[in-house]
Tab-separated table of C-alpha atoms in Angstrom:
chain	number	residue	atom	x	y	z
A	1	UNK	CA	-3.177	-26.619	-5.019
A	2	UNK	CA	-4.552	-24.065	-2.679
A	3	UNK	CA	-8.124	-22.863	-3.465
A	4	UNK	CA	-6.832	-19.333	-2.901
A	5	UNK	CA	-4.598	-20.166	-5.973
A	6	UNK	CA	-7.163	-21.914	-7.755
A	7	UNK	CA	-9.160	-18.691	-7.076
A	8	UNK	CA	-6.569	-16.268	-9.109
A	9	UNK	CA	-6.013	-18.827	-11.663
A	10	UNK	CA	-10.113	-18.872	-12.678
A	11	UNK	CA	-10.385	-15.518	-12.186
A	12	UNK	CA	-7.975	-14.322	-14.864
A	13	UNK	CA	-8.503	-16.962	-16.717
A	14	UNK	CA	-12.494	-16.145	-16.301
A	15	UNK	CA	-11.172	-12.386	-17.881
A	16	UNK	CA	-8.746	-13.611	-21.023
A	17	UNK	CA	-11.495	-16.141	-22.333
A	18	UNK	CA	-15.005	-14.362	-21.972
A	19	UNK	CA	-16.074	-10.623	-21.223
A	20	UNK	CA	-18.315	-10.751	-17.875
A	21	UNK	CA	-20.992	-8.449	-17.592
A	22	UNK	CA	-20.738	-8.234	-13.874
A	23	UNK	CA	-17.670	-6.911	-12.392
A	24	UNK	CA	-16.636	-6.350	-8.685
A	25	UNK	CA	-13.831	-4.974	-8.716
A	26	UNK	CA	-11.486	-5.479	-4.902
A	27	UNK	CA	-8.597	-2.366	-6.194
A	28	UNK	CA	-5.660	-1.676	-3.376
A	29	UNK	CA	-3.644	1.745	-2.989
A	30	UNK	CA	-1.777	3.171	-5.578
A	31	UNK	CA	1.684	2.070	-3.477
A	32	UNK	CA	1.099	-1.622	-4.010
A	33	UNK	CA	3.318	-2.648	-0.658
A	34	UNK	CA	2.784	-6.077	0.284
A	35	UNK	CA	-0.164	-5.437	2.509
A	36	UNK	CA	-2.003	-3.606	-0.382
A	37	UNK	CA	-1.576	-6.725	-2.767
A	38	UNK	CA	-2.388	-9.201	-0.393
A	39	UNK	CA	-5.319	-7.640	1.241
A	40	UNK	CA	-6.938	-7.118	-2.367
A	41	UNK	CA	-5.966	-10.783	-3.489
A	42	UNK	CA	-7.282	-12.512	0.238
A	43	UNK	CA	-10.321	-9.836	0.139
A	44	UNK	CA	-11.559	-10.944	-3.054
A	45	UNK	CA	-11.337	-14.387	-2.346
A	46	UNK	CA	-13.538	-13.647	0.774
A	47	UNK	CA	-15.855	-11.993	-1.305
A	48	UNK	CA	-16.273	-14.472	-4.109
A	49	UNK	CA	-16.740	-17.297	-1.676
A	50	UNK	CA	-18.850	-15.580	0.025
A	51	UNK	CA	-21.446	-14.813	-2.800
A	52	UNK	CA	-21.345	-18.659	-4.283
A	53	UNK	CA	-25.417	-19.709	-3.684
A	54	UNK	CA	-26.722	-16.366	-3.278
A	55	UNK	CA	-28.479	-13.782	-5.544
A	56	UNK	CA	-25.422	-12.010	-6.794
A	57	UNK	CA	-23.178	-15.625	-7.648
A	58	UNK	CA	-23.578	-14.285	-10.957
A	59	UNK	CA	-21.119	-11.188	-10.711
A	60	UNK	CA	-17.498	-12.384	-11.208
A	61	UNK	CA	-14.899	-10.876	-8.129
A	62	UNK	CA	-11.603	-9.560	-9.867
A	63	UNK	CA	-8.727	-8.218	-7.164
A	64	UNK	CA	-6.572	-6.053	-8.866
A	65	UNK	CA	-2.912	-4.535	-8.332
A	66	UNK	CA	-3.306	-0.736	-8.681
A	67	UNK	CA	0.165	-0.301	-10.807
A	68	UNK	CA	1.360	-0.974	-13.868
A	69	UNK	CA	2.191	-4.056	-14.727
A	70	UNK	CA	5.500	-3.191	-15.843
A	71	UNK	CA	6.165	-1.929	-12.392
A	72	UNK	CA	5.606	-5.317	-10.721
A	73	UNK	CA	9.445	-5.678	-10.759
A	74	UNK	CA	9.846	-3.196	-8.527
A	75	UNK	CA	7.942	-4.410	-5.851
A	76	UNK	CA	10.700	-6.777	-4.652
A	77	UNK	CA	8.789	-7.991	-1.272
A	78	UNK	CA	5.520	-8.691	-3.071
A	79	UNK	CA	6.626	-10.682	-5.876
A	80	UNK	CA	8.841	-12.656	-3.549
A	81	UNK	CA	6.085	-13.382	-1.372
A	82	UNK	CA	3.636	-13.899	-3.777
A	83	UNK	CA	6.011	-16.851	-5.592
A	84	UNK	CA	6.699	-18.166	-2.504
A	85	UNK	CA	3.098	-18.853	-2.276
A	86	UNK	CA	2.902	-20.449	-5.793
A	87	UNK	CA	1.096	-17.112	-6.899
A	88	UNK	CA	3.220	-15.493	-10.657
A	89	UNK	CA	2.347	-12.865	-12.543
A	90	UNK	CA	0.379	-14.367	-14.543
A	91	UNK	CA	-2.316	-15.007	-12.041
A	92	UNK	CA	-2.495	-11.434	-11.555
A	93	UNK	CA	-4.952	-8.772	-13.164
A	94	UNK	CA	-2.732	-5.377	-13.208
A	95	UNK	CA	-4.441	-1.825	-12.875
A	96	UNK	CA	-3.554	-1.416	-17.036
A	97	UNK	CA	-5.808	-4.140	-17.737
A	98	UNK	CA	-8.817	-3.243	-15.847
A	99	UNK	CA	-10.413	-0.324	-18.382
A	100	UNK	CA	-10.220	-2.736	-21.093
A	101	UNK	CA	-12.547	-4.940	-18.839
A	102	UNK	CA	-14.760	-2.471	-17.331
A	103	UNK	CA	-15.424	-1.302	-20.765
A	104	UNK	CA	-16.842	-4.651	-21.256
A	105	UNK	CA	-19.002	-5.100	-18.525
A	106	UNK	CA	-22.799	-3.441	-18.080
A	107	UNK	CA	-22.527	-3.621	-14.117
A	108	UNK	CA	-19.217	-2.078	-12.103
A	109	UNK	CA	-18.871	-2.296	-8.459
A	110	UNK	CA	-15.531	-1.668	-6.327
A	111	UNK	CA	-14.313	-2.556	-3.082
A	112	UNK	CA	-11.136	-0.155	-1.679
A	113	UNK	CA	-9.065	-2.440	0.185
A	114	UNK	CA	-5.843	-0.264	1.970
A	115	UNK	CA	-7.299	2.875	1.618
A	116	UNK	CA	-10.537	5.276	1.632
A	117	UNK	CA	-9.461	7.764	-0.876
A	118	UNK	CA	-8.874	7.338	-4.285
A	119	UNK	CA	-5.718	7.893	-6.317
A	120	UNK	CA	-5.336	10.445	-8.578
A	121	UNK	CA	-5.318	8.022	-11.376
A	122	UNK	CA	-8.353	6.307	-10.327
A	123	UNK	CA	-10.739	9.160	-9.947
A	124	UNK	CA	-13.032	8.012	-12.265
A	125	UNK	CA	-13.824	4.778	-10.007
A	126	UNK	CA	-14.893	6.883	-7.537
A	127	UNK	CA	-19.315	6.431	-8.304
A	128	UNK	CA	-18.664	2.927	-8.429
A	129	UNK	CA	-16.901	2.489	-4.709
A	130	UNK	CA	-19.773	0.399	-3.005
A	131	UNK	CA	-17.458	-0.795	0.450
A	132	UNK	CA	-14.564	0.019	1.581
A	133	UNK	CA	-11.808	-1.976	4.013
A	134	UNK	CA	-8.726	0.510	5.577
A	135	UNK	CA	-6.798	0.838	8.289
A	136	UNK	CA	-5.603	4.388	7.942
A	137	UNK	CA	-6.785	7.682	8.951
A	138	UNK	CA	-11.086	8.039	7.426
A	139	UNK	CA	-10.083	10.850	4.681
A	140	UNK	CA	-12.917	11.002	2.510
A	141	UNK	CA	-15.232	13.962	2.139
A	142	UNK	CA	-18.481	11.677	1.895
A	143	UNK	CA	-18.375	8.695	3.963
A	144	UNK	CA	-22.059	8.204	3.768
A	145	UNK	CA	-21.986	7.734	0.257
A	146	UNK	CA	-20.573	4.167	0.138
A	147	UNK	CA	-23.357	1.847	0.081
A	148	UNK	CA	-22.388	-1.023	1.809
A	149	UNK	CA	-20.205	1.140	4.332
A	150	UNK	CA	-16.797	1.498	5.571
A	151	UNK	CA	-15.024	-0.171	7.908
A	152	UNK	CA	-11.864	1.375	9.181
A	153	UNK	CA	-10.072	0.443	12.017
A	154	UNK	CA	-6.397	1.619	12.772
A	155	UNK	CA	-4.174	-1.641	13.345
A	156	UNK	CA	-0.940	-2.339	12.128
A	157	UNK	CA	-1.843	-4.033	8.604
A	158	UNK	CA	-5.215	-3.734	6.420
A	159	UNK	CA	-4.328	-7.709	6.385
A	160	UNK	CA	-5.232	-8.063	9.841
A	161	UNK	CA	-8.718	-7.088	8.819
A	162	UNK	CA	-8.910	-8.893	6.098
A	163	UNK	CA	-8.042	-11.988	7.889
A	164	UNK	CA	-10.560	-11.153	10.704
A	165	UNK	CA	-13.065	-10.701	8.205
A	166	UNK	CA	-11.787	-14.498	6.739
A	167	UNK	CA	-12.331	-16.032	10.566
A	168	UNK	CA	-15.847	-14.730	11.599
A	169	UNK	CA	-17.860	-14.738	8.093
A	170	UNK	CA	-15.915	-17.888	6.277
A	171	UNK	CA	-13.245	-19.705	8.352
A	172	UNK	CA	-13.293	-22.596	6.019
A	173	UNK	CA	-11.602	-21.248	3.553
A	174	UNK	CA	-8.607	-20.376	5.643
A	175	UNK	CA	-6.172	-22.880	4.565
A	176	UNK	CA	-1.938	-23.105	4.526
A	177	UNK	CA	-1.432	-20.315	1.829
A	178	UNK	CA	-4.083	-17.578	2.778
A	179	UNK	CA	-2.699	-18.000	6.184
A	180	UNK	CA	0.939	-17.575	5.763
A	181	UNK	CA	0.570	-15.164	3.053
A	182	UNK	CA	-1.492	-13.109	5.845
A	183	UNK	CA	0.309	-13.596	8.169
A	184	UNK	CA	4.358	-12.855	7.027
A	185	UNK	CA	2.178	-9.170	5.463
A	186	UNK	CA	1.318	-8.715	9.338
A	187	UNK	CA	4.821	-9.512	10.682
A	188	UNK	CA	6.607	-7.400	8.047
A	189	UNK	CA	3.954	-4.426	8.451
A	190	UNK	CA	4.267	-3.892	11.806
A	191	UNK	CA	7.885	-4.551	11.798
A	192	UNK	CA	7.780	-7.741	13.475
A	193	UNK	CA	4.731	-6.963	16.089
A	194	UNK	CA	7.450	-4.883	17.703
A	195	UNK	CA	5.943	-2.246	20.089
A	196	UNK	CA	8.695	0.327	19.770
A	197	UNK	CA	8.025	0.838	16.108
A	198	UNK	CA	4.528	2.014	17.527
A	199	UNK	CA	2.914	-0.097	14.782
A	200	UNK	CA	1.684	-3.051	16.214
A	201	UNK	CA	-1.749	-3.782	17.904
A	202	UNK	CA	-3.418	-5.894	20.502
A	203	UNK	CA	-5.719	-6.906	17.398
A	204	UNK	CA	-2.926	-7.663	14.748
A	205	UNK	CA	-1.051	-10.046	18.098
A	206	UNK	CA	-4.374	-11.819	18.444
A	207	UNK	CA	-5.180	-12.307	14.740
A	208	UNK	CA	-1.373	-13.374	14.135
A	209	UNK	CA	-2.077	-16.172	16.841
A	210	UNK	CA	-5.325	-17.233	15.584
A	211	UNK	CA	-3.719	-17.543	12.263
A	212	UNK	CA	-0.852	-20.003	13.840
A	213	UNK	CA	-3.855	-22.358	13.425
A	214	UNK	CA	-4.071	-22.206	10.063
A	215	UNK	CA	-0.825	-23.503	9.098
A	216	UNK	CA	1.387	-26.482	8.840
A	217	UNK	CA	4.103	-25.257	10.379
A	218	UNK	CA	4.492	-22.682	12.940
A	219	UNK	CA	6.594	-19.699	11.953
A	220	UNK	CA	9.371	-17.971	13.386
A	221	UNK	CA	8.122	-14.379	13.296
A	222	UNK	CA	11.784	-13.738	13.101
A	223	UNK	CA	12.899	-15.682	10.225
A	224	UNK	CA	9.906	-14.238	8.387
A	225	UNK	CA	10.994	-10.856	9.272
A	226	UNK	CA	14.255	-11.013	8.173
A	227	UNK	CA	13.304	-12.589	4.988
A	228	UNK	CA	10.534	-10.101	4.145
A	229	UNK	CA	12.815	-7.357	5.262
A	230	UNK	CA	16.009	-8.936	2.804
A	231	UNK	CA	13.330	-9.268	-0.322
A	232	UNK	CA	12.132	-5.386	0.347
A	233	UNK	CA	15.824	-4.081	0.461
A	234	UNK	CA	17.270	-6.348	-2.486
A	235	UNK	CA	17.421	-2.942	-4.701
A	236	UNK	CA	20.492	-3.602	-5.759
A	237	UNK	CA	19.204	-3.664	-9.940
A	238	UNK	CA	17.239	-0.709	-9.553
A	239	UNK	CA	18.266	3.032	-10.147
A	240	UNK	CA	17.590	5.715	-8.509
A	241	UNK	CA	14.227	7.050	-10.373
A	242	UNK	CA	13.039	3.239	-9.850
A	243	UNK	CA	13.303	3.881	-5.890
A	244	UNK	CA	10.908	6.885	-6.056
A	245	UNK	CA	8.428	4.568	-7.971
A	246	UNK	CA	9.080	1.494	-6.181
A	247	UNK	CA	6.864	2.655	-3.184
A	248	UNK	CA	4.648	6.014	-3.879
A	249	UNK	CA	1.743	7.872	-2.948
A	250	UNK	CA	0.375	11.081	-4.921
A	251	UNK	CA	-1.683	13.449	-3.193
A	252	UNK	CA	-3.600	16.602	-5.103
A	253	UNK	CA	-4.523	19.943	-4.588
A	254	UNK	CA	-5.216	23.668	-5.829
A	255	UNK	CA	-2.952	22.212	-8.743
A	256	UNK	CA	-0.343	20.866	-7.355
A	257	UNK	CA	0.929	17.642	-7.149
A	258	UNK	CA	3.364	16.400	-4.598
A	259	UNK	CA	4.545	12.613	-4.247
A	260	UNK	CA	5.228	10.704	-1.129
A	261	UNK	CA	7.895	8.253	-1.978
A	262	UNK	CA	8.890	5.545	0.718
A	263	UNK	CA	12.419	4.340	-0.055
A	264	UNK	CA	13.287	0.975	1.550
A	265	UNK	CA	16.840	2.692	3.048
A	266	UNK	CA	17.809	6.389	5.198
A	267	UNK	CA	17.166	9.172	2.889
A	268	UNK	CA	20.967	9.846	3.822
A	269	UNK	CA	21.801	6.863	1.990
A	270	UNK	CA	19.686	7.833	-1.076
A	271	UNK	CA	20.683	11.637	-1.130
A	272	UNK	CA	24.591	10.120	-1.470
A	273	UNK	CA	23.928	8.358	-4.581
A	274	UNK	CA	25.735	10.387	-7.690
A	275	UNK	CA	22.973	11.107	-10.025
A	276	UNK	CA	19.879	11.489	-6.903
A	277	UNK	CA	19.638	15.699	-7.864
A	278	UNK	CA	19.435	15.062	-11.539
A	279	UNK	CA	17.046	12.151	-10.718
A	280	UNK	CA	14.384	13.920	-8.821
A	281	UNK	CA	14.879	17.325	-11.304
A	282	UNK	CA	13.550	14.701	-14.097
A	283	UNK	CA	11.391	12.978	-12.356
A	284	UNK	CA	9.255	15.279	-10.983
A	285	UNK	CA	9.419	17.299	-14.872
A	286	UNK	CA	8.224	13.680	-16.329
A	287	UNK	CA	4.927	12.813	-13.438
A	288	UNK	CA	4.580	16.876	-13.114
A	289	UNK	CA	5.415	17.012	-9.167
A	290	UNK	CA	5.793	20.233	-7.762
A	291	UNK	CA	7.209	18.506	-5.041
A	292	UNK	CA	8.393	14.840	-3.526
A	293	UNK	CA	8.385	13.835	0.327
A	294	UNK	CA	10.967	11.449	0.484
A	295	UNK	CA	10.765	8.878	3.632
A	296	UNK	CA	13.393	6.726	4.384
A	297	UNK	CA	13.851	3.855	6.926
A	298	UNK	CA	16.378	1.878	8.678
A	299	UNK	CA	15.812	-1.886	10.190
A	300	UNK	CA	17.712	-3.150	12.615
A	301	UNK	CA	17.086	-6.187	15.179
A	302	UNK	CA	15.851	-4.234	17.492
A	303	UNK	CA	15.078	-0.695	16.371
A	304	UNK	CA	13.919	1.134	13.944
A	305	UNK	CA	14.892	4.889	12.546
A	306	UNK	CA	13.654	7.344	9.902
A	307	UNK	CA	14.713	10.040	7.934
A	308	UNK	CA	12.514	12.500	6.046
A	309	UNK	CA	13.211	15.046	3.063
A	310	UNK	CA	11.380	17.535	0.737
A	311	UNK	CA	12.518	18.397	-2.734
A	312	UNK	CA	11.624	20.973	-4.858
A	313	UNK	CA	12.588	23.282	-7.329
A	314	UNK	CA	10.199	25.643	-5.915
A	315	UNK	CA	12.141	26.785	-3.488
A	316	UNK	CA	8.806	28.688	-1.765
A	317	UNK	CA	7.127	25.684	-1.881
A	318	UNK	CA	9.583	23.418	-0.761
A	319	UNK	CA	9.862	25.686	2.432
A	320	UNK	CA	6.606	25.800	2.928
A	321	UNK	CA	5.814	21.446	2.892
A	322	UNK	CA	9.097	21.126	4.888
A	323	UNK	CA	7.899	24.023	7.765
A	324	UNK	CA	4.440	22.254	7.526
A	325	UNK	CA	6.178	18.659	8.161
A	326	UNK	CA	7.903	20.505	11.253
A	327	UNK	CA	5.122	21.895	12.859
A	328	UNK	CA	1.631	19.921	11.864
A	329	UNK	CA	0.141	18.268	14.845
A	330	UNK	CA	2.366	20.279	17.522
A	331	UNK	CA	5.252	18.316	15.758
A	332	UNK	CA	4.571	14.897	15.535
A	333	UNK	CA	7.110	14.255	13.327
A	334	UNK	CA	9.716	15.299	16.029
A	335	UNK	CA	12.111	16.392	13.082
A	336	UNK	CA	15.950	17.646	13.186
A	337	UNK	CA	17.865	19.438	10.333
A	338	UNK	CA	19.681	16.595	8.775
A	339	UNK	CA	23.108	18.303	6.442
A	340	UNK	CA	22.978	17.714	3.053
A	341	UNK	CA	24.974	19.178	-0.258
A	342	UNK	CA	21.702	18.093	-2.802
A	343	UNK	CA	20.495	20.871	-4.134
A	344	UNK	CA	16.625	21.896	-3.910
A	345	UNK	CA	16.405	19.564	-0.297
A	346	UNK	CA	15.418	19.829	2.705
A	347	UNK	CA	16.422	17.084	4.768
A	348	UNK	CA	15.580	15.741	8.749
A	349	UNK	CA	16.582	13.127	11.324
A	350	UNK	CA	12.657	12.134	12.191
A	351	UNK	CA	12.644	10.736	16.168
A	352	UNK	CA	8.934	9.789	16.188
A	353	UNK	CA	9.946	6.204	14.525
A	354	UNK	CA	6.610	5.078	14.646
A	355	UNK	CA	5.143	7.456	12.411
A	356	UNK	CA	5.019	6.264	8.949
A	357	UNK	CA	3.462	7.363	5.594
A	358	UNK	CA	0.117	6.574	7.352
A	359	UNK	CA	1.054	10.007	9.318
A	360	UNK	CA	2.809	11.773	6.982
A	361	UNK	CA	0.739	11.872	4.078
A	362	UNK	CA	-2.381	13.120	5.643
A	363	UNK	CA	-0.199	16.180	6.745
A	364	UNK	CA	0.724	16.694	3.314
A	365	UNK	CA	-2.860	16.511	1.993
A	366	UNK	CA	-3.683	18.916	5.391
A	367	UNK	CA	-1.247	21.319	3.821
A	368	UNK	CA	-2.456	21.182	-0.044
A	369	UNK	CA	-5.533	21.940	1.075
A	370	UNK	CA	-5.895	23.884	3.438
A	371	UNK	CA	-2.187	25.730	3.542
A	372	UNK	CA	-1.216	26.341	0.130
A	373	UNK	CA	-0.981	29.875	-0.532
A	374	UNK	CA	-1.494	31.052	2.754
């Protein structure tokens, strides 16, 4: 068995049997896509070994999924990945099960791994942050304030970081698994190191190819694709509410609260299912959105497309998101009125392809603070 495995394995079992009294904590995003999970599971590992002989050996690394555990069925890619990598549920510590065991320990530190700002949820974290890992957009207020610093560099995947980190400080722990699992996150997150999704980076190319290395067989970026791609779209069991949750981000401010939902399909597909109006009406009454930015996206071989669309009841504040959206960054977004009978929506054809949530949700948090009420 992989020592990554055997890693996970001691780890929780390290939790269930004893209550350590030193806890770092390696916590992704709030979204849990595939290259939040792995990047906290690979990170940790890093860590731990890392630490073995030296004065802190005595702290106990825990990498932790920041959802639910009930949600992990919805994460279709990351499950599928994870099993095919020997890695179940089981082996996993879920974010429900990590006040239990900070209330337990006398010393708390935390690594962010896939982000730089904390969740809503997770605010109370936030004095215990001591590093942070992220490939997205430097967001918080006090940067200075992390101890052991952040390092944020903007590639395709927070994986290619992680694996970077692997190959300069401990390349011997780079076997089969940690490989591949690294390195199908990197294809699928920068949609098959294509250049015309405007994801992909010299770095994540190089670290992909360093990574060939590391394992027994050498992939077919394609086949991995198109496997990654089939396990994120098999949402054929779940309803429409699961969609919104399957992939979200919550931003805050001046008290409101407006999701960013990434559905793994157009939002013209979603907006045609039957129940879609009564499903975001409830669901944004149940979490208490004022609003939800839904993204949508369509993979083919060789391209890639996205549709965008606000909903609110609000109707005032749904125009105001969805004339931010148009307009933020002498429109980025390069968005077109997209029809649509759905009530309370706002819909758009999005041309700029490349720009994901990574762009979109810092507009939204641009707008919540800085435009609400204006």
């Amino acid at each position: 068995m992989s020592k990554f495995v055997d890693f996970l394995n001691e780890t929780k079992s390290t939790l269930v049997s004893s209550c350590p009294s030193k806890l770092h904590i390696v916590l992704g995003n709030e979204a849990c896509d595939l290259d939040s999970a792995v990047s906290a599971l690979v990170y940790a590992f890093l860590l731990s070994s890392l630490q073995k002989g030296e004065e802190k050996k005595d702290w106990v690394v825990v990498p932790v999924l920041n959802i639910q555990q009930e949600d992990y069925p919805l994460k279709t890619e990351v499950s599928y990945w994870l099993n095919k990598h020997s890695i179940t549920q089981e082996h996993i510590v879920f974010r429900n099960e990590l006040d239990n065991v900070r209330e337990k320990a006398s010393d708390v530190e935390l690594t962010l791994v896939d982000h730089n700002v904390q969740a809503i949820n997770d605010k109370d974290l936030e004095p215990q942050v001591v590093s942070i890992l992220d490939h997205h957009k430097l967001e918080r207020p006090d940067p200075e304030s992390v101890r052991d610093g952040i390092r944020i560099e903007m590639v395709g995947s927070c994986c290619t970081l992680v694996a970077e980190e692997i190959l300069e400080k401990l390349p011997e722990i780079m076997d089969n698994t940690t490989a591949s699992l690294l390195y199908g996150t990197i294809i699928l997150d920068t949609v098959n190191l294509n250049k015309e999704a405007k994801r992909v980076t010299e770095k994540d190319i190089g670290i992909c190819q360093r990574l060939q290395s590391h394992m027994n067989l050498k992939p077919s970026n394609d086949d991995i694709f198109r496997e990654l791609t089939a396990a994120k779209s098999n949402v054929s069991s779940l309803t429409s509410e699961q969609l919104l949750r399957k992939d979200v981000k919550v931003v805050e401010g001046q008290d409101v609260t407006v999701a960013i939902s990434s559905v793994p399909m157009s939002v013209k597909s979603y907006l045609e299912r039957p129940d879609v109006y009564e499903t975001l009406k409830l669901h944004c009454a149940n979490q208490s959105y004022a609003a939800i930015v839904i993204m949508g996206i369509t993979i083919m071989e060789d391209s890639v497309t996205r549709d965008i669309a606000v909903f609110s009841e609000n109707g005032e504040l749904k125009k105001k998101v969805a004339h931010h959206l148009e307009g933020a960054s002498d429109g980025i977004l390069q968005l077109e009125p997209l029809d649509t009978s759905v009530e309370c929506i706002l819909a758009y054809n999005q041309k700029n392809h490349g720009a994901s949530r990574k762009v979109v949700l810092p507009l939204v948090r641009e707008w919540l603070s800085e435009k609400l009420g204006c």
